[in-house]
Every structure is written in structure tokens, then in C-alpha cells.
Short mmCIF file of C-alpha atoms and ligand atoms in Angstrom, two decimals:
data_model
loop_
_atom_site.label_atom_id
_atom_site.label_comp_id
_atom_site.label_asym_id
_atom_site.label_seq_id
_atom_site.Cartn_x
_atom_site.Cartn_y
_atom_site.Cartn_z
CA MET A 1 10.29 20.01 -23.92
CA ILE A 2 10.13 17.61 -20.99
CA GLU A 3 10.07 13.99 -22.06
CA LEU A 4 7.59 11.68 -20.38
CA PRO A 5 8.75 8.36 -18.87
CA GLN A 6 8.88 5.65 -21.53
CA GLY A 7 6.43 3.38 -19.79
CA LYS A 8 8.62 0.49 -18.73
CA LEU A 9 7.82 -0.73 -15.23
CA PHE A 10 10.29 -0.78 -12.34
CA ILE A 11 10.18 -4.42 -11.30
CA GLY A 12 12.43 -5.15 -8.37
CA GLY A 13 15.01 -2.63 -9.57
CA GLU A 14 14.92 -3.63 -13.26
CA TRP A 15 13.22 -1.61 -16.00
CA GLU A 16 11.03 -4.12 -17.83
CA GLU A 17 7.98 -4.02 -20.09
CA GLY A 18 4.87 -5.01 -18.19
CA SER A 19 2.90 -8.01 -19.37
CA GLY A 20 -0.48 -7.05 -17.91
CA GLU A 21 -3.46 -5.10 -19.27
CA PRO A 22 -2.64 -2.00 -21.33
CA ILE A 23 -2.85 1.39 -19.61
CA THR A 24 -3.55 4.60 -21.53
CA SER A 25 -2.42 7.84 -19.96
CA ILE A 26 -3.96 10.96 -21.51
CA PHE A 27 -3.56 14.70 -20.99
CA PRO A 28 -7.07 15.67 -19.88
CA ALA A 29 -6.65 19.29 -21.00
CA ASP A 30 -6.95 18.25 -24.65
CA GLY A 31 -7.36 14.47 -24.68
CA SER A 32 -3.95 13.94 -26.31
CA LEU A 33 -2.10 10.74 -25.65
CA ASN A 34 0.71 10.72 -23.08
CA ARG A 35 1.67 7.05 -23.23
CA VAL A 36 0.23 3.62 -23.75
CA LEU A 37 2.01 1.10 -21.56
CA ARG A 38 1.49 -2.43 -20.39
CA GLY A 39 0.55 -2.65 -16.73
CA ALA A 40 1.94 -5.19 -14.31
CA SER A 41 0.62 -8.74 -14.56
CA LYS A 42 0.54 -11.23 -11.71
CA GLU A 43 3.80 -12.72 -13.03
CA ASP A 44 5.44 -9.26 -12.99
CA GLY A 45 4.19 -8.84 -9.43
CA GLU A 46 5.56 -12.24 -8.37
CA ARG A 47 8.95 -11.29 -9.80
CA ALA A 48 8.93 -7.98 -7.96
CA ILE A 49 7.98 -9.71 -4.72
CA ALA A 50 10.76 -12.30 -5.05
CA ARG A 51 13.35 -9.55 -5.65
CA ALA A 52 11.95 -7.47 -2.79
CA ARG A 53 12.16 -10.42 -0.42
CA LYS A 54 15.82 -10.93 -1.24
CA ALA A 55 16.71 -7.25 -1.02
CA GLN A 56 14.86 -6.72 2.24
CA ALA A 57 16.53 -9.70 3.92
CA ASP A 58 20.01 -8.65 2.76
CA PRO A 59 22.11 -7.58 5.77
CA ALA A 60 23.41 -4.73 3.60
CA TRP A 61 19.93 -3.19 4.05
CA ARG A 62 18.61 -4.87 7.17
CA ASN A 63 21.61 -4.07 9.34
CA LEU A 64 22.02 -0.45 8.34
CA LYS A 65 22.12 1.92 11.26
CA PRO A 66 19.28 4.45 11.26
CA HIS A 67 21.53 7.35 10.26
CA GLU A 68 22.93 5.26 7.39
CA ARG A 69 19.50 4.32 6.07
CA ALA A 70 18.36 7.93 6.46
CA ARG A 71 20.99 8.95 3.91
CA TYR A 72 19.00 7.20 1.18
CA LEU A 73 15.91 9.16 2.11
CA TYR A 74 17.83 12.44 2.00
CA ALA A 75 19.30 11.51 -1.39
CA ILE A 76 15.79 10.76 -2.72
CA ALA A 77 14.58 14.11 -1.35
CA ASP A 78 17.47 15.86 -3.12
CA GLY A 79 16.62 14.01 -6.34
CA ILE A 80 12.98 15.08 -6.15
CA GLU A 81 14.00 18.69 -5.57
CA GLU A 82 16.47 18.65 -8.46
CA ASN A 83 13.79 17.20 -10.74
CA ALA A 84 10.87 19.21 -9.36
CA ALA A 85 10.07 20.95 -12.65
CA ARG A 86 10.09 17.62 -14.50
CA ILE A 87 7.94 15.90 -11.88
CA ALA A 88 5.44 18.77 -11.90
CA HIS A 89 5.19 18.65 -15.69
CA ILE A 90 4.71 14.87 -15.80
CA GLN A 91 2.11 14.96 -13.07
CA SER A 92 0.20 17.79 -14.76
CA ARG A 93 0.21 15.80 -18.01
CA ASP A 94 -1.02 12.71 -16.19
CA THR A 95 -3.73 14.37 -14.10
CA GLY A 96 -4.55 17.76 -15.64
CA LYS A 97 -3.66 19.52 -12.39
CA THR A 98 -2.23 23.03 -12.57
CA LEU A 99 1.53 23.34 -12.62
CA ARG A 100 1.21 25.57 -9.57
CA GLU A 101 -0.30 22.65 -7.67
CA THR A 102 1.98 19.91 -9.00
CA ARG A 103 5.05 22.00 -8.13
CA ALA A 104 3.75 22.21 -4.58
CA LEU A 105 3.13 18.44 -4.54
CA ALA A 106 6.71 17.77 -5.68
CA ALA A 107 8.03 20.03 -2.91
CA SER A 108 5.81 18.25 -0.41
CA ALA A 109 7.08 14.82 -1.56
CA ALA A 110 10.70 15.95 -1.08
CA GLY A 111 9.80 17.26 2.37
CA THR A 112 8.22 13.92 3.25
CA PHE A 113 11.39 11.96 2.42
CA ARG A 114 13.50 14.45 4.34
CA TYR A 115 11.16 14.37 7.33
CA PHE A 116 11.10 10.57 7.60
CA GLY A 117 14.89 10.47 7.26
CA ALA A 118 15.05 12.79 10.26
CA VAL A 119 12.40 10.80 12.15
CA LEU A 120 14.39 7.63 11.58
CA GLU A 121 17.59 9.19 12.86
CA THR A 122 15.90 10.53 15.98
CA SER A 123 13.54 7.67 16.91
CA ASP A 124 14.93 6.21 20.09
CA GLU A 125 13.94 2.78 21.29
CA ARG A 126 12.59 2.38 24.80
CA LEU A 127 14.02 0.82 27.94
CA THR A 128 10.90 -0.05 29.93
CA ALA A 129 10.63 0.30 33.71
CA GLN A 130 12.33 -2.70 35.30
CA ARG A 131 10.00 -4.98 37.32
CA GLY A 132 12.24 -7.99 37.90
CA ASP A 133 15.69 -9.37 37.28
CA ALA A 134 15.63 -8.59 33.59
CA LEU A 135 16.49 -5.69 31.40
CA THR A 136 13.28 -4.93 29.50
CA MET A 137 13.11 -3.11 26.20
CA SER A 138 10.50 -2.28 23.60
CA ILE A 139 12.03 -2.09 20.15
CA HIS A 140 10.81 -1.89 16.57
CA GLU A 141 11.71 -3.87 13.48
CA PRO A 142 10.70 -3.76 9.82
CA LEU A 143 7.54 -5.60 8.80
CA GLY A 144 9.21 -6.94 5.66
CA LEU A 145 7.38 -6.30 2.39
CA VAL A 146 4.87 -3.46 2.24
CA ALA A 147 2.41 -2.79 -0.58
CA ALA A 148 1.51 0.86 -1.16
CA ILE A 149 -1.61 1.36 -3.28
CA THR A 150 -2.34 4.94 -4.29
CA PRO A 151 -5.02 6.95 -6.13
CA TRP A 152 -4.67 9.33 -9.06
CA ASN A 153 -5.45 12.65 -7.48
CA SER A 154 -2.10 13.61 -5.90
CA PRO A 155 0.15 10.69 -6.90
CA ILE A 156 3.64 11.94 -6.03
CA ALA A 157 2.51 13.18 -2.62
CA SER A 158 0.48 10.03 -1.82
CA ASP A 159 3.36 7.84 -3.02
CA ALA A 160 5.87 9.69 -0.85
CA GLN A 161 3.60 9.53 2.18
CA LYS A 162 3.81 5.74 2.06
CA VAL A 163 7.16 4.97 0.42
CA ALA A 164 9.20 7.29 2.68
CA PRO A 165 8.11 5.93 6.09
CA ALA A 166 8.03 2.34 4.80
CA LEU A 167 11.62 2.53 3.53
CA ALA A 168 12.73 4.46 6.61
CA ALA A 169 11.35 1.59 8.69
CA GLY A 170 13.59 -0.85 6.79
CA ASN A 171 11.00 -2.50 4.55
CA ALA A 172 10.92 -3.15 0.82
CA VAL A 173 8.02 -1.40 -0.93
CA LEU A 174 5.83 -2.44 -3.85
CA LEU A 175 4.06 0.66 -5.08
CA LYS A 176 0.95 0.35 -7.23
CA PRO A 177 -0.21 3.71 -8.59
CA ALA A 178 -3.61 4.26 -10.21
CA SER A 179 -4.04 3.56 -13.90
CA TRP A 180 -4.97 7.16 -14.78
CA SER A 181 -1.68 8.46 -13.36
CA PRO A 182 1.10 5.89 -13.83
CA LEU A 183 3.83 8.17 -15.16
CA VAL A 184 4.82 10.28 -12.19
CA SER A 185 5.26 7.19 -9.99
CA LEU A 186 7.60 5.72 -12.63
CA GLU A 187 9.52 9.01 -12.53
CA LEU A 188 9.82 8.60 -8.77
CA ALA A 189 11.31 5.15 -9.39
CA ARG A 190 13.95 6.73 -11.65
CA ILE A 191 14.87 9.20 -8.91
CA VAL A 192 15.02 6.49 -6.26
CA GLU A 193 17.28 4.42 -8.53
CA ALA A 194 19.56 7.42 -9.12
CA ALA A 195 19.71 7.97 -5.35
CA GLY A 196 21.41 4.56 -5.13
CA LEU A 197 18.77 2.63 -3.19
CA PRO A 198 19.73 -1.05 -3.45
CA LYS A 199 17.87 -2.87 -6.22
CA GLY A 200 14.70 -4.66 -5.27
CA LEU A 201 13.73 -2.41 -2.36
CA LEU A 202 11.29 -0.44 -4.50
CA SER A 203 9.08 -1.66 -7.32
CA VAL A 204 6.63 0.55 -9.18
CA LEU A 205 3.84 -1.53 -10.67
CA PRO A 206 1.08 0.40 -12.39
CA GLY A 207 -1.77 -1.89 -13.35
CA SER A 208 -5.34 -2.77 -12.62
CA GLY A 209 -6.69 -3.40 -9.15
CA ARG A 210 -8.05 -6.69 -10.44
CA GLU A 211 -4.69 -7.94 -11.65
CA ILE A 212 -1.79 -6.52 -9.65
CA GLY A 213 -3.79 -4.89 -6.83
CA ASN A 214 -5.36 -8.18 -5.82
CA LEU A 215 -2.04 -10.01 -6.02
CA LEU A 216 -0.38 -7.54 -3.66
CA VAL A 217 -3.23 -7.71 -1.16
CA GLU A 218 -3.53 -11.50 -1.20
CA HIS A 219 0.13 -12.51 -1.44
CA PRO A 220 1.38 -14.24 1.73
CA ASP A 221 4.72 -12.40 1.57
CA ILE A 222 3.12 -8.96 1.78
CA ALA A 223 3.08 -8.01 5.45
CA LYS A 224 1.06 -4.81 5.17
CA VAL A 225 -1.03 -2.84 2.71
CA SER A 226 -1.12 0.90 2.98
CA PHE A 227 -4.00 2.08 0.83
CA THR A 228 -5.34 5.45 -0.24
CA GLY A 229 -8.42 5.49 -2.43
CA GLY A 230 -12.17 5.04 -2.44
CA THR A 231 -14.12 3.58 0.50
CA GLN A 232 -15.53 0.70 -1.53
CA THR A 233 -12.05 -0.43 -2.63
CA GLY A 234 -10.70 0.09 0.90
CA ARG A 235 -13.41 -2.10 2.38
CA ALA A 236 -12.71 -4.89 -0.13
CA ILE A 237 -9.00 -4.74 0.76
CA ALA A 238 -9.75 -4.77 4.50
CA LEU A 239 -11.91 -7.90 4.08
CA LYS A 240 -9.11 -9.71 2.28
CA ALA A 241 -6.58 -8.50 4.83
CA ALA A 242 -8.75 -9.96 7.59
CA GLU A 243 -8.43 -13.39 5.93
CA LYS A 244 -4.66 -13.35 6.32
CA LEU A 245 -4.67 -11.24 9.51
CA MET A 246 -2.62 -8.55 7.83
CA PRO A 247 -2.52 -4.98 9.12
CA VAL A 248 -3.83 -2.33 6.73
CA SER A 249 -3.99 1.42 6.84
CA LEU A 250 -6.80 2.97 4.90
CA GLU A 251 -7.07 6.60 3.78
CA LEU A 252 -10.50 6.74 2.15
CA GLY A 253 -13.15 9.10 0.91
CA GLY A 254 -14.89 12.08 2.45
CA LYS A 255 -17.91 14.37 2.39
CA SER A 256 -16.48 17.01 4.64
CA PRO A 257 -18.59 19.73 6.24
CA THR A 258 -17.53 23.36 6.32
CA ILE A 259 -19.43 25.50 8.79
CA VAL A 260 -19.82 29.28 8.56
CA PHE A 261 -21.15 30.94 11.71
CA ALA A 262 -22.82 34.35 11.52
CA ASP A 263 -19.92 35.95 13.42
CA ALA A 264 -17.25 34.78 10.93
CA ASP A 265 -14.97 37.11 9.02
CA MET A 266 -16.90 36.84 5.77
CA ASP A 267 -14.00 37.67 3.42
CA GLN A 268 -11.88 34.99 5.06
CA ALA A 269 -14.74 32.49 4.98
CA ILE A 270 -15.58 33.09 1.30
CA ALA A 271 -11.95 32.64 0.23
CA GLY A 272 -11.56 29.55 2.45
CA VAL A 273 -14.75 27.86 1.31
CA LEU A 274 -13.86 28.45 -2.35
CA PHE A 275 -10.37 27.03 -1.87
CA GLY A 276 -11.71 24.12 0.18
CA ILE A 277 -14.03 22.86 -2.52
CA PHE A 278 -12.83 24.18 -5.88
CA SER A 279 -9.02 23.93 -5.68
CA SER A 280 -7.78 20.75 -7.39
CA SER A 281 -11.14 21.00 -9.23
CA GLY A 282 -12.69 19.39 -6.18
CA GLN A 283 -10.74 16.14 -6.72
CA SER A 284 -9.58 15.96 -3.17
CA CYS A 285 -10.53 13.56 -0.40
CA ILE A 286 -10.75 16.48 2.04
CA ALA A 287 -12.78 18.75 -0.26
CA GLY A 288 -15.24 20.75 1.83
CA SER A 289 -18.23 19.59 -0.18
CA ARG A 290 -21.07 20.24 2.29
CA LEU A 291 -21.36 23.88 3.33
CA PHE A 292 -23.50 24.79 6.35
CA VAL A 293 -24.22 28.51 6.78
CA GLU A 294 -25.93 29.96 9.87
CA ARG A 295 -29.43 31.10 8.96
CA PRO A 296 -29.09 34.89 9.63
CA VAL A 297 -26.23 35.24 7.09
CA TYR A 298 -27.26 32.42 4.74
CA ASP A 299 -28.73 34.48 1.88
CA ALA A 300 -26.03 37.16 1.87
CA PHE A 301 -23.20 34.65 2.18
CA VAL A 302 -24.48 32.36 -0.56
CA GLU A 303 -25.03 35.32 -2.90
CA ARG A 304 -21.41 36.45 -2.41
CA LEU A 305 -20.12 32.89 -2.73
CA VAL A 306 -21.93 32.32 -6.02
CA ALA A 307 -20.61 35.63 -7.43
CA ALA A 308 -17.05 34.73 -6.35
CA THR A 309 -17.36 31.23 -7.83
CA ARG A 310 -18.35 32.72 -11.19
CA ARG A 311 -15.14 34.79 -11.11
CA LEU A 312 -12.84 31.75 -10.69
CA LYS A 313 -10.48 31.34 -13.62
CA ILE A 314 -11.11 28.05 -15.38
CA GLY A 315 -8.29 27.20 -17.72
CA HIS A 316 -5.37 25.20 -19.00
CA PRO A 317 -3.18 23.53 -16.34
CA PHE A 318 -0.08 25.24 -17.70
CA ASP A 319 -1.53 28.79 -17.46
CA ALA A 320 -0.18 30.55 -14.39
CA ASP A 321 -3.51 32.17 -13.47
CA THR A 322 -5.68 29.03 -13.78
CA GLN A 323 -7.59 28.19 -10.62
CA VAL A 324 -9.86 25.42 -11.88
CA ALA A 325 -8.20 23.00 -14.31
CA PRO A 326 -9.79 20.06 -16.12
CA LEU A 327 -10.78 16.89 -14.32
CA VAL A 328 -8.47 13.88 -14.46
CA HIS A 329 -10.37 12.03 -17.18
CA PHE A 330 -13.42 12.33 -19.43
CA ASP A 331 -14.97 9.31 -17.67
CA HIS A 332 -14.56 11.09 -14.36
CA ARG A 333 -16.23 14.20 -15.75
CA ASP A 334 -19.16 12.00 -16.80
CA SER A 335 -19.39 10.70 -13.25
CA VAL A 336 -19.39 14.25 -11.81
CA ALA A 337 -22.06 15.33 -14.31
CA ALA A 338 -24.15 12.27 -13.38
CA HIS A 339 -24.01 13.27 -9.70
CA VAL A 340 -25.26 16.76 -10.56
CA ARG A 341 -28.11 15.30 -12.64
CA MET A 342 -28.97 13.01 -9.73
CA ALA A 343 -29.03 16.03 -7.38
CA CYS A 344 -31.36 17.90 -9.74
CA ALA A 345 -33.65 14.87 -9.84
CA GLU A 346 -33.67 15.02 -6.04
CA GLY A 347 -34.88 18.61 -6.25
CA ALA A 348 -31.58 20.53 -6.04
CA GLN A 349 -31.42 23.99 -7.48
CA VAL A 350 -28.27 24.85 -9.48
CA LEU A 351 -27.04 28.26 -8.23
CA CYS A 352 -24.08 28.29 -10.61
CA GLY A 353 -22.19 25.91 -12.87
CA GLY A 354 -23.87 22.56 -13.45
CA GLY A 355 -22.30 21.87 -16.83
CA ILE A 356 -19.35 22.08 -19.17
CA PRO A 357 -17.84 25.54 -19.75
CA GLN A 358 -18.49 27.02 -23.18
CA GLY A 359 -15.65 28.30 -25.37
CA GLU A 360 -13.09 27.04 -27.81
CA GLU A 361 -10.37 26.63 -25.18
CA TYR A 362 -12.52 24.13 -23.26
CA GLU A 363 -13.79 22.08 -26.17
CA LYS A 364 -11.22 19.31 -26.11
CA GLY A 365 -10.60 19.07 -22.36
CA ALA A 366 -12.37 17.32 -19.48
CA TYR A 367 -13.54 20.60 -17.96
CA TYR A 368 -16.50 21.00 -15.62
CA LEU A 369 -17.79 24.26 -14.16
CA PRO A 370 -17.51 24.93 -10.44
CA THR A 371 -21.02 24.13 -9.30
CA ILE A 372 -23.09 25.19 -6.29
CA LEU A 373 -26.31 23.37 -5.45
CA ALA A 374 -28.98 24.29 -2.88
CA GLY A 375 -32.46 23.34 -1.80
CA VAL A 376 -31.86 19.74 -0.72
CA PRO A 377 -31.80 18.36 2.83
CA ASN A 378 -28.67 16.85 4.38
CA THR A 379 -30.26 13.44 3.86
CA ALA A 380 -30.24 13.79 0.04
CA ARG A 381 -27.86 11.49 -1.84
CA ILE A 382 -25.87 14.46 -3.13
CA CYS A 383 -25.11 15.32 0.53
CA ARG A 384 -24.09 11.77 1.36
CA GLU A 385 -22.10 10.52 -1.63
CA GLU A 386 -18.61 11.65 -2.52
CA VAL A 387 -18.62 13.40 -5.93
CA PHE A 388 -14.85 14.03 -6.04
CA GLY A 389 -15.36 17.00 -8.31
CA PRO A 390 -16.10 20.75 -8.18
CA VAL A 391 -19.56 20.40 -6.67
CA LEU A 392 -20.67 22.11 -3.46
CA VAL A 393 -24.00 21.72 -1.68
CA VAL A 394 -25.09 24.58 0.60
CA LEU A 395 -27.44 24.12 3.54
CA PRO A 396 -28.67 26.51 6.25
CA PHE A 397 -28.42 25.73 9.97
CA GLU A 398 -30.08 27.15 13.07
CA ASP A 399 -27.58 26.84 15.92
CA GLU A 400 -24.58 24.93 17.26
CA ALA A 401 -26.51 21.79 18.20
CA ASP A 402 -28.22 21.70 14.80
CA VAL A 403 -25.00 22.03 12.81
CA ILE A 404 -23.15 19.43 14.90
CA ALA A 405 -26.01 16.98 14.34
CA GLN A 406 -26.16 17.64 10.59
CA ALA A 407 -22.38 17.60 10.08
CA ASN A 408 -22.09 14.27 11.91
CA ASP A 409 -25.07 12.74 10.13
CA ASN A 410 -22.88 11.27 7.38
CA ASP A 411 -20.98 8.04 6.82
CA TYR A 412 -17.67 9.84 6.33
CA GLY A 413 -15.43 11.50 8.92
CA LEU A 414 -12.35 12.90 7.21
CA ALA A 415 -12.20 16.67 7.74
CA CYS A 416 -14.16 19.71 8.84
CA GLY A 417 -13.80 23.48 8.47
CA ILE A 418 -15.18 26.00 10.96
CA TRP A 419 -15.41 29.74 10.32
CA THR A 420 -16.00 31.89 13.39
CA ARG A 421 -14.36 34.67 15.41
CA ASP A 422 -15.42 32.91 18.63
CA PHE A 423 -12.52 30.71 19.76
CA PRO A 424 -14.37 28.76 22.51
CA LYS A 425 -17.16 28.00 20.02
CA SER A 426 -14.69 26.70 17.43
CA TRP A 427 -13.17 24.47 20.13
CA ARG A 428 -16.57 23.11 21.26
CA VAL A 429 -17.79 22.45 17.74
CA GLY A 430 -14.44 21.11 16.50
CA ARG A 431 -14.35 18.64 19.41
CA ALA A 432 -17.91 17.50 18.72
CA ILE A 433 -17.50 16.82 15.01
CA ARG A 434 -16.31 13.31 14.14
CA ALA A 435 -13.47 14.02 11.73
CA GLY A 436 -9.77 13.20 11.54
CA THR A 437 -8.82 16.85 10.91
CA VAL A 438 -10.46 20.13 11.91
CA TRP A 439 -9.47 23.47 10.41
CA VAL A 440 -10.55 26.72 12.04
CA ASN A 441 -10.60 29.82 9.84
CA THR A 442 -8.47 28.00 7.29
CA TYR A 443 -8.79 24.91 5.16
CA LYS A 444 -6.70 22.27 3.38
CA GLN A 445 -3.50 23.28 5.18
CA PHE A 446 -1.04 20.45 5.76
CA SER A 447 2.11 19.72 7.65
CA ILE A 448 4.06 16.48 7.41
CA SER A 449 4.65 16.61 11.17
CA THR A 450 0.89 16.51 11.91
CA PRO A 451 -0.86 13.12 11.67
CA PHE A 452 -3.57 12.68 9.04
CA GLY A 453 -6.36 10.15 8.63
CA GLY A 454 -10.07 9.57 8.87
CA GLU A 455 -12.81 8.25 11.10
CA LYS A 456 -15.86 6.16 10.21
CA GLU A 457 -15.90 5.32 6.48
CA SER A 458 -13.02 7.70 5.82
CA GLY A 459 -10.57 5.10 6.96
CA MET A 460 -8.41 3.82 9.77
CA GLY A 461 -4.87 4.49 10.84
CA ARG A 462 -2.86 7.68 10.59
CA GLU A 463 -0.10 8.77 8.20
CA LYS A 464 2.52 11.46 8.74
CA GLY A 465 3.87 12.70 12.06
CA ARG A 466 6.65 11.11 14.11
CA GLU A 467 4.52 8.03 14.78
CA GLY A 468 3.95 7.55 11.02
CA ILE A 469 7.08 5.40 10.80
CA ARG A 470 5.76 3.00 13.48
CA ALA A 471 2.86 2.03 11.22
CA TYR A 472 5.46 0.20 9.10
CA MET A 473 7.20 -1.56 11.99
CA ALA A 474 6.64 -4.55 14.20
CA GLN A 475 7.01 -3.90 17.90
CA LYS A 476 9.13 -6.38 19.79
CA SER A 477 9.62 -6.80 23.54
CA PHE A 478 13.07 -7.87 24.67
CA TYR A 479 13.88 -9.40 28.10
CA THR A 480 17.50 -10.09 29.06
CA ASP A 481 18.23 -11.81 32.37
CA LEU A 482 20.31 -9.83 34.87
CA SER A 483 20.27 -12.33 37.78
CA GLY A 484 22.85 -14.69 36.35
CA GLY A 485 21.00 -17.71 37.82
CA PRO A 486 18.34 -20.23 36.75
CA LEU A 487 14.64 -19.42 37.13
CA PRO A 488 13.59 -20.57 40.64
CA TRP A 489 10.54 -22.57 39.43
CA ALA A 490 12.73 -25.10 37.64
CA GLY A 491 15.90 -24.53 39.59
CA ALA A 492 15.61 -27.75 41.66
CA ALA A 493 14.67 -29.86 38.67
CA ALA A 494 17.58 -28.43 36.78
CA GLY A 495 19.85 -29.73 39.55
CA VAL A 496 20.68 -26.38 41.07
CA SER A 497 20.79 -26.34 44.87
P1 LIG B 1 -9.88 3.77 -6.18
O1 LIG B 1 -10.34 3.19 -4.89
O2 LIG B 1 -10.68 3.47 -7.38
O3 LIG B 1 -8.40 3.31 -6.50
C1 LIG B 1 -7.32 3.54 -5.62
C2 LIG B 1 -6.21 2.54 -5.94
O4 LIG B 1 -6.67 1.23 -5.63
C3 LIG B 1 -5.81 2.51 -7.41
O5 LIG B 1 -4.43 2.31 -7.51
C4 LIG B 1 -6.58 1.30 -7.92
O6 LIG B 1 -6.02 0.73 -9.09
C5 LIG B 1 -6.45 0.37 -6.73
N1 LIG B 1 -7.43 -0.72 -6.69
C6 LIG B 1 -8.66 -0.77 -7.23
N2 LIG B 1 -9.25 -1.95 -6.94
C7 LIG B 1 -8.37 -2.67 -6.21
C8 LIG B 1 -8.38 -3.96 -5.61
N3 LIG B 1 -9.44 -4.75 -5.70
N4 LIG B 1 -7.30 -4.37 -4.92
C9 LIG B 1 -6.22 -3.56 -4.79
N5 LIG B 1 -6.14 -2.33 -5.35
C10 LIG B 1 -7.20 -1.89 -6.04
O7 LIG B 1 -9.75 5.34 -5.94
P2 LIG B 1 -9.37 6.47 -7.01
O8 LIG B 1 -10.57 6.70 -7.89
O9 LIG B 1 -8.06 6.18 -7.62
O10 LIG B 1 -9.17 7.73 -6.04
C11 LIG B 1 -10.22 8.49 -5.56
C12 LIG B 1 -10.60 8.09 -4.15
O11 LIG B 1 -9.46 8.18 -3.29
C13 LIG B 1 -11.63 9.03 -3.55
O12 LIG B 1 -12.62 8.28 -2.88
C14 LIG B 1 -10.83 9.85 -2.56
O13 LIG B 1 -11.58 10.38 -1.51
C15 LIG B 1 -9.82 8.88 -2.10
N6 LIG B 1 -8.65 9.57 -1.53
C16 LIG B 1 -8.46 9.54 -0.16
C17 LIG B 1 -7.39 10.22 0.41
C18 LIG B 1 -7.17 10.21 1.91
O14 LIG B 1 -6.05 10.47 2.32
N7 LIG B 1 -8.16 9.92 2.72
C19 LIG B 1 -6.50 10.92 -0.40
C20 LIG B 1 -6.71 10.93 -1.78
C21 LIG B 1 -7.79 10.24 -2.33
#
């Protein structure tokens, strides 16, 4: 039996009870209690910040050579890999995700630490083209203290995506995970501690946005907030950041279009569309939640899709064949159900799903059936608002121009899927859609070396990729005189003949 973290917080390298609002972590497959813990209060946050400040300024950290600092990231990656089964279990308990998925997330988190260690070791600074009697360089330095604020849907992966580049860049990090999923981030803290990272460089501070979230955003010592979560929260953070002129990166929500052209390989498209919306029970920022199907194949495609959706295996997160696991929380299931009711009130027709699955095995869990809705225009609220659950809306389209217009007629711009055998068409359409990521004949595939982020209300800034580390650094220009003499303008005044 894998033991869950005890629930103490990691405050500047010390394990201490929080003194903020209580947090209850449940296992959404049966509602059983994981842990009740006290979240971080403002005082806890202040203590973490003071310790982070000291640790970040310490020459023992600040003056490390890149290859020396990279060793910590490799050690953390090793620790994650050694504890992968434990991490997967804890994250499945916290979020209800299948073990198959949480194992993959643990592997991805290890890969992220390894990748940013390698990026750090291989990021050269730049000598710029000389234009005068000075050696000119462009170099990068740590920002100082970085706050990483993450959501509940893929915590270990979201945490790693921020903590790894921020540490690699030489900062100290204050990580605030979401209240529905505090445990796996505390487990990450244990691994980071075991990897020998100097105390104070990482704090893990679960707690409410109101209490600890606000403190981190508003505190004058925090030089950057890297946020992943909902658009409304992201906007509130950006407004506060503007007050103190602090850089932010924002990975926000989505309502991503997937487009099936009549010439697509239908088997490939059915499997891709299903995976795009129903994997992770739809709790994914990049979920392909608006499906556009070209009119000539619309009826046949939707009929096959509905039949395939009904065959998906809904079940316990620990069962190896489960495809659709419970949602993260009963409150979240209520919110998904409310969206479906709203869609029905707007005139949507429920082609499948639209409720809670029946059967003893589902009675205690936060399950919701994979749901397909049709019969509403792209302007309906269900086509505009993020549901963040297993709910797909299908719409027909007439031609390329029509689908580009409909796909772009949305506040979000995170991702897009295109299914066609016509390469030039996929290129034209993919270029025309406003989205941070386009997948052609595939969906939800990721690589740490490929930047990720959104447009419009899906956010700003990019994570991952070689440049990902620069988002946590301050660029500095350096001029060193090569002439050996005084500047001519003041030379006479300075008494130089
Ligand atoms: P959320 O916005 O409610 O919360 C995200 C985090 O922000 C949590 O840790 C929360 O406690 C914190 N927070 C809340 N109010 C705050 C405040 N005022 N100040 C500082 N922090 C505050 O989002 P959620 O429900 O946890 O996650 C779901 C959302 O995240 C969805 O909209 C989803 O699309 C988005 N998401 C985006 C990406 C991406 O990369 N674009 C990835 C995953 C999830």
C-alpha cells in the first residue's frame, strides 16, 4: 500500500504544518478521504519568501556554473523516475485520473527536469556584433523569486513545466498547487529535498487563491508569476501584475476546434477525435471540444462517432482498461452537468451521454458519461464556454472558408486538430486558424522540445522548448571598453590632451 504524503507543507525547505484554510483532498472514484491538511497562510508565505530570498542570493547557488546547477535537475529527474509508481498512485488518488495517465505524467515530469538540465548546460551566451571600441555581450541572469501557480488537472506535469526551467535559470521557486490536488506537489517537494537542492530554493504551498495565491502575486519580492489555470483567474493575476510591472506567463483555457474534412481517413479521425475530447475525461485545456465535420460526411461520421463513444470503457482509475475515469471532484461534475443542461436549454440535442452512468460501480464516484451534443450553432454558449469535462459539440461545415471562420469565431486560441489526407489543405487551414498548437491527423501529442502556449484568451507566453528557460531570466547587455582611453566627449574636460 502506498502511503500518501502526511500533509505538512514545504516552507522554504522545512516541513511545517500550514496555518491557512483547511484543504480536503478526496479520491473522486469513491469519495473517500485522502487527507485533510492546513493550507498556507499569508504568514507561511512570508516565511517561505524570506527563506527563498536568502537561498537565491547565496553564492553557493547563484555562482554555480550551468553544468553544476544542471546536476540538481538531473538528480530530481532520477528521483521522479525512481518514485514514478508512487507519484502515479498519489496523483490518481488526488485527481481520479487513470494510473495509465498518471504514470505517463510522471515520466513526462522527469523528462522535463532532464531536458532543462540539458538546455542549461548547452545555452551559450551571445557576443554581439562589435560596432565600436567595446566588447558587447548579451547575457542572461536569474529573475530572483518566481511564483508558479498550477491547476489540478495534470499537477506533476504542470509543476515540472514551471519548476524545472525556473530552477535551471537560477531562481528560487514558490509553487502553489490547486486545492483539489495538493498531495502530488508535496511529493515532488520530498523528491527535490532528497535530490539535495539547497534549502529555501523550493517551497510548496498548497492553499487558496485568496490567501496564498494573492500574496504570491502581490508580494514585491516575487519577480515573476508563471500561471496555468482558468482565463478568469489569469486575467485577475495579469491585472495585479500590471500594477507592479511584473512579467507573467499565462497558460489558460481553451475551446479547441477539431476539423474533419470529407477526404480524411475516417478510422484515424474517429480515434483521434475520441482521444482528443474524452481522454482525461475531457479535463484538459487542449480538449478538442468543438468538432466541425464537412457536410457530405457529417451524418455518417457522427453516427460512427456516437457508436464508438458508447463503447468507451468508463471505470475505476486503477483498472488497466479504463478509458474514462471519474472527474476530479463532485463539485466539478455538477459544473459539467450544469453546462449540459444549459446546452439543452439552448436547444442542443443529446446524441449520447448527458448524465451519470448507471451501475453499482459508479454510485460513489464523480463519474459523468462521455457526452455528444448537436443541433446548436457555433454562437451558442456551449460552443463558447469551456466545460472542462467529457462534453463534445458537433457542427457541420460547408467548405474551407466556412470552417476557418467558425473555428476562429471564439475567444480562445489554444489548439486545433485537422483531419485530412490533403497536405496543402492542412497547411493552409492550420496557418489560418488562430491557435498556439495545430495537430494534423493526430491530437494531444506533446514534446518538451516544442514550445506550447495559447493565443487570445488562452494566454500569453510560451513554455517548453529551448527558449523556455529564457522566460525565467533577465536579459542583460554588457559593454566593456577596448580602447583603453577616455571617451572623447569628456576627454578635454577630464584633462586628457
Ligand atoms: P483556476 O484558475 O481555478 O486555478 C488555477 C490555480 O490558480 C489554482 O492553484 C488556484 O488555487 C489558483 N488561484 C485561484 N485564484 C487565484 C488568485 N486570485 N490569485 C492567485 N492564484 C489563484 O483553474 P483550475 O480550475 O485549477 O484549472 C482548470 C483551468 O486550467 C481550465 O480553465 C484549464 O483550461 C486551465 N488549464 C490550462 C492549461 C494550459 O496550459 N493552457 C493547462 C491545464 C489547465
